[in-house]
mmCIF file of C-alpha atoms in Angstrom:
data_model
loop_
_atom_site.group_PDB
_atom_site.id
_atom_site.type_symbol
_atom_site.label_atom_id
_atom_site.label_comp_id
_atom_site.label_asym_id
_atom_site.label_seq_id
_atom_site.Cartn_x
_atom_site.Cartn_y
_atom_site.Cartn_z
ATOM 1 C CA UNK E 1 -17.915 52.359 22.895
ATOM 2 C CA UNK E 2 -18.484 52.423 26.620
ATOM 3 C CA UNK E 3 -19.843 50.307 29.364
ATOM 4 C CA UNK E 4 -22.372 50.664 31.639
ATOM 5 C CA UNK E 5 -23.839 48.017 34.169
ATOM 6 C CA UNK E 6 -26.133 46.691 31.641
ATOM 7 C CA UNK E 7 -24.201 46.062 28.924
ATOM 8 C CA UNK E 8 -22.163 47.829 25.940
ATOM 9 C CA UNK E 9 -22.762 51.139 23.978
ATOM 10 C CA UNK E 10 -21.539 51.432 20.356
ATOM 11 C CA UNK E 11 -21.289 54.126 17.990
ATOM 12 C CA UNK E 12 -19.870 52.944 14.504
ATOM 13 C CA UNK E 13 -19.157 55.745 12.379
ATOM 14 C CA UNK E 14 -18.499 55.426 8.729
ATOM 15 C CA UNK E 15 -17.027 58.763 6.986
ATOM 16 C CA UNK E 16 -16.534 59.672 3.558
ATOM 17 C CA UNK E 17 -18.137 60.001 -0.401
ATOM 18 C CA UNK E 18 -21.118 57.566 0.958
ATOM 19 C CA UNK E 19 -22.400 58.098 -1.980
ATOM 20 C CA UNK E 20 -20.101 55.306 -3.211
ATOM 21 C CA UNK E 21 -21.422 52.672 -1.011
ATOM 22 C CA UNK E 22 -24.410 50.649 -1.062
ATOM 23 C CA UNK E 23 -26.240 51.223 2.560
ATOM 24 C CA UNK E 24 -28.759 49.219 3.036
ATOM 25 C CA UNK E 25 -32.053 51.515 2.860
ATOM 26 C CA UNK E 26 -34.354 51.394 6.487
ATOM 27 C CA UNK E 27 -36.627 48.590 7.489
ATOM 28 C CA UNK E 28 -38.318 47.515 10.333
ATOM 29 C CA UNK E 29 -36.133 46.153 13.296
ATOM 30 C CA UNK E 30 -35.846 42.093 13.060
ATOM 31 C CA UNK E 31 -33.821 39.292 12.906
ATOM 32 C CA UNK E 32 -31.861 38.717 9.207
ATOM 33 C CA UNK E 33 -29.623 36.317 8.328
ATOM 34 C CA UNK E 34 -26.675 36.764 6.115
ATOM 35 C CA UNK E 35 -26.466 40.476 6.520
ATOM 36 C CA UNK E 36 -22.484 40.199 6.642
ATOM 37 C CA UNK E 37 -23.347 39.664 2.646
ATOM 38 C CA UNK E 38 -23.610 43.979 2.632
ATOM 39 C CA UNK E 39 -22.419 47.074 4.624
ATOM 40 C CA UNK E 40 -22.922 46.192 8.778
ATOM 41 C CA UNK E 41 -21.082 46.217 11.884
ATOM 42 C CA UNK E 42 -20.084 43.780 13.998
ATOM 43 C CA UNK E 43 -18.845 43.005 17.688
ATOM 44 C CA UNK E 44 -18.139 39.770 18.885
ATOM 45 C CA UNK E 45 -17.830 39.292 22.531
ATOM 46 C CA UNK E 46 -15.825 36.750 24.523
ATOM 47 C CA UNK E 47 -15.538 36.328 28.340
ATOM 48 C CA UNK E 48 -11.331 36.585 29.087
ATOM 49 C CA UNK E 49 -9.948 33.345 29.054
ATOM 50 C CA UNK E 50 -12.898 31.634 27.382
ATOM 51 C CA UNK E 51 -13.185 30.089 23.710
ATOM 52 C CA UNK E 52 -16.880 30.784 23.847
ATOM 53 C CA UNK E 53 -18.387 33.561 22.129
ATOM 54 C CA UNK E 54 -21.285 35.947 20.778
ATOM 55 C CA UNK E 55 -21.425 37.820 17.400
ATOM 56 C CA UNK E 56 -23.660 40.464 16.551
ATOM 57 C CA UNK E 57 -24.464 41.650 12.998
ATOM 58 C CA UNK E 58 -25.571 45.360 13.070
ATOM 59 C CA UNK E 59 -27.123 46.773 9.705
ATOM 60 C CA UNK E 60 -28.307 50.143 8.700
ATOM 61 C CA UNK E 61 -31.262 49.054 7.803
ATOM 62 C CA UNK E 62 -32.195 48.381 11.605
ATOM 63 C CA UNK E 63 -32.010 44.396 11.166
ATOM 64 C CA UNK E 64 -29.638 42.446 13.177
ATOM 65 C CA UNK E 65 -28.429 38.927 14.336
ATOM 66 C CA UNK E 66 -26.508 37.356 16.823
ATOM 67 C CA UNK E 67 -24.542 33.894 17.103
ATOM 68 C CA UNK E 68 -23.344 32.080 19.716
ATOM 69 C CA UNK E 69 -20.135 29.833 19.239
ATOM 70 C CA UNK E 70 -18.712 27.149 21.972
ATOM 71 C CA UNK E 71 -15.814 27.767 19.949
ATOM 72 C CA UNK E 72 -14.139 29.085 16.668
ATOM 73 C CA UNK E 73 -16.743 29.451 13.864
ATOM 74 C CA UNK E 74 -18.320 26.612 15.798
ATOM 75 C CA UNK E 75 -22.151 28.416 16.334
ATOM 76 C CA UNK E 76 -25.644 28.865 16.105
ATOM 77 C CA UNK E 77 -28.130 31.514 15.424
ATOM 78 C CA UNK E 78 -29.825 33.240 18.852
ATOM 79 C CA UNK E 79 -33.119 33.823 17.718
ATOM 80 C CA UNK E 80 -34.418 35.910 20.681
ATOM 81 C CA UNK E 81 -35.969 39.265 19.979
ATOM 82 C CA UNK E 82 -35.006 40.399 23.516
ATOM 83 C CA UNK E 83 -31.500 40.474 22.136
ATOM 84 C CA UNK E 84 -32.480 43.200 19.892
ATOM 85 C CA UNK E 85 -29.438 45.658 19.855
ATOM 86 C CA UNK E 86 -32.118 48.943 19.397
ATOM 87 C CA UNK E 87 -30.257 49.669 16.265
ATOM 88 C CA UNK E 88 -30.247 54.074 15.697
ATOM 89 C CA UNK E 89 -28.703 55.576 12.588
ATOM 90 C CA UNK E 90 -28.046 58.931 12.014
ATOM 91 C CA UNK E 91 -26.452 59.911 8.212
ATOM 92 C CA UNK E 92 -25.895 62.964 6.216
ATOM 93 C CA UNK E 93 -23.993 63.644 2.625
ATOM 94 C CA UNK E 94 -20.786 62.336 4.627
ATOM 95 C CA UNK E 95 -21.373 60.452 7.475
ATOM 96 C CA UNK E 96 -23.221 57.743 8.728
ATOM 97 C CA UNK E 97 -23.262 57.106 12.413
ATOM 98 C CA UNK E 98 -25.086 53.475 14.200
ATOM 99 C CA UNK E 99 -25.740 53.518 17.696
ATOM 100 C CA UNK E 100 -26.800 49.705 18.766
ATOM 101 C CA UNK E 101 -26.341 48.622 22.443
ATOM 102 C CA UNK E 102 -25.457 44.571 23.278
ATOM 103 C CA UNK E 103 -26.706 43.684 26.444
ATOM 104 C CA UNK E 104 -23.975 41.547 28.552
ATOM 105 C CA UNK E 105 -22.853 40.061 31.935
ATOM 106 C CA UNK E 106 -20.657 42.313 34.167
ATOM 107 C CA UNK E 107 -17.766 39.598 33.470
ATOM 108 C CA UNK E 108 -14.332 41.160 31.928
ATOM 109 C CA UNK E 109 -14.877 40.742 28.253
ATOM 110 C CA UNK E 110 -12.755 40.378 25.239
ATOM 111 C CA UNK E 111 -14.229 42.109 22.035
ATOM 112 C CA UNK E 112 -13.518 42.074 17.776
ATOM 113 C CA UNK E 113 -14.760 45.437 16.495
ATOM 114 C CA UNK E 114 -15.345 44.660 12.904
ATOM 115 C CA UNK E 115 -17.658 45.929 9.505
ATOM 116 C CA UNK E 116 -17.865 44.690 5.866
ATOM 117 C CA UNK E 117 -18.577 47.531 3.880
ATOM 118 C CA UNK E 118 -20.067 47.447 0.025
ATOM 119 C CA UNK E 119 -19.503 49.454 -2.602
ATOM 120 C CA UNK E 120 -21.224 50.756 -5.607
ATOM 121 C CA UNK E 121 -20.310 48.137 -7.530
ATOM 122 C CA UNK E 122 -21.019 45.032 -5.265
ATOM 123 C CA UNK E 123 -17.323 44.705 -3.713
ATOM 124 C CA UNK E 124 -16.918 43.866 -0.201
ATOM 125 C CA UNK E 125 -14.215 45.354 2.125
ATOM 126 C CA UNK E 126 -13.465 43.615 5.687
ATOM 127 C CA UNK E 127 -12.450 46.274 8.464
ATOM 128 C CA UNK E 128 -11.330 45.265 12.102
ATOM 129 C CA UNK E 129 -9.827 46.541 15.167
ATOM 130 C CA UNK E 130 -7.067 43.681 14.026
ATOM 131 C CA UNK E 131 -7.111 41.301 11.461
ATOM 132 C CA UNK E 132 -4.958 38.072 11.872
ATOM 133 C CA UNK E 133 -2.236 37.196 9.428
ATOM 134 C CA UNK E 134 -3.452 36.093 6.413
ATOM 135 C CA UNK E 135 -7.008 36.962 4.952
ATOM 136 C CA UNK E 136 -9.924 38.931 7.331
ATOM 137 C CA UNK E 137 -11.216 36.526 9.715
ATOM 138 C CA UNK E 138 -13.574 38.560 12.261
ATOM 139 C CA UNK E 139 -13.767 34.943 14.294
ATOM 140 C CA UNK E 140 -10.239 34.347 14.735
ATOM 141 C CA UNK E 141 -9.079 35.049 18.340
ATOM 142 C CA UNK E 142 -6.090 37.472 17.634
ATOM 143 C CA UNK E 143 -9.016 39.367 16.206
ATOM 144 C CA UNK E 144 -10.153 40.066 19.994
ATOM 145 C CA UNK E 145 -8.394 43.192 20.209
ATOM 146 C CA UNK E 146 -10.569 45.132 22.649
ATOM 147 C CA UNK E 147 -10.979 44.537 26.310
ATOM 148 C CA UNK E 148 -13.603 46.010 28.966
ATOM 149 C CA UNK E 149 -12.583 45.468 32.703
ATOM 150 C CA UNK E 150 -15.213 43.589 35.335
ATOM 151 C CA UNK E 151 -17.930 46.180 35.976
ATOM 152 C CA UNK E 152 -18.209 46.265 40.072
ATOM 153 C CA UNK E 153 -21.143 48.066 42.297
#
């Protein structure tokens, strides 16, 4: 992940027998609902200080979705195809790499790095950054592990 004036790069990067997983196959970019339901990323981004928030739901498959909450799990769906992350995946036997960029503010931000990952038999995994105590909750703030500085001229 990096920063530039614009907004924030990712690379997620999932390594491994992917044959065991069920990655959603390639589709045209748009906005999908539900896709936490199967194997994408997320970010959710928070200004410091703030209980307001954005997730973004970054799938393989090139579809996507964002949220905006004025507070925990308290949201809506942005539908707003300027939003649109420009979701790239590179993959091989082994790896599978997504390259999305999330265009923000130059404010200090606080970010959850997160992904739900399915297997071959339908099971869900929740990775984070940091999950609270208790069971993965992507939302909660101690998830908001990450934090990018004020970008300046």
């Amino acid at each position: 992940m990096h920063r530039t004036r614009e907004g924030i790069a990712l690379t997620y990067s999932l390594e491994g027998q992917l044959e065991r997983l069920r990655i959603p196959p390639p589709r045209p970019p748009r906005i999908t609902a539900r896709l936490w339901q199967h194997t994408c990323c997320e970010i959710f981004i928070a200004r410091k200080g703030l209980t307001v928030y954005h997730e973004f739901n970054l799938a393989p498959s090139g579809e996507w979705a964002a949220y905006a909450f004025a507070r925990y799990r308290d949201g809506a769906p942005l539908v707003d195809e300027k939003l649109d992350p420009g979701i790239r995946v590179r993959s091989s036997e082994e790896k599978l790499e997504l390259d999305a960029f999330i265009r923000v503010d130059r404010a200090a931000l606080s970010l959850a790095l997160a992904a739900v990952v399915e297997d071959e038999d339908g099971a869900l995994s929740y990775w984070a950054l940091k999950h609270p105590p208790g069971k993965p909750d992507f939302h909660h703030p101690d998830a908001f592990a990450a934090e990018l500085d004020e970008v300046r001229n």
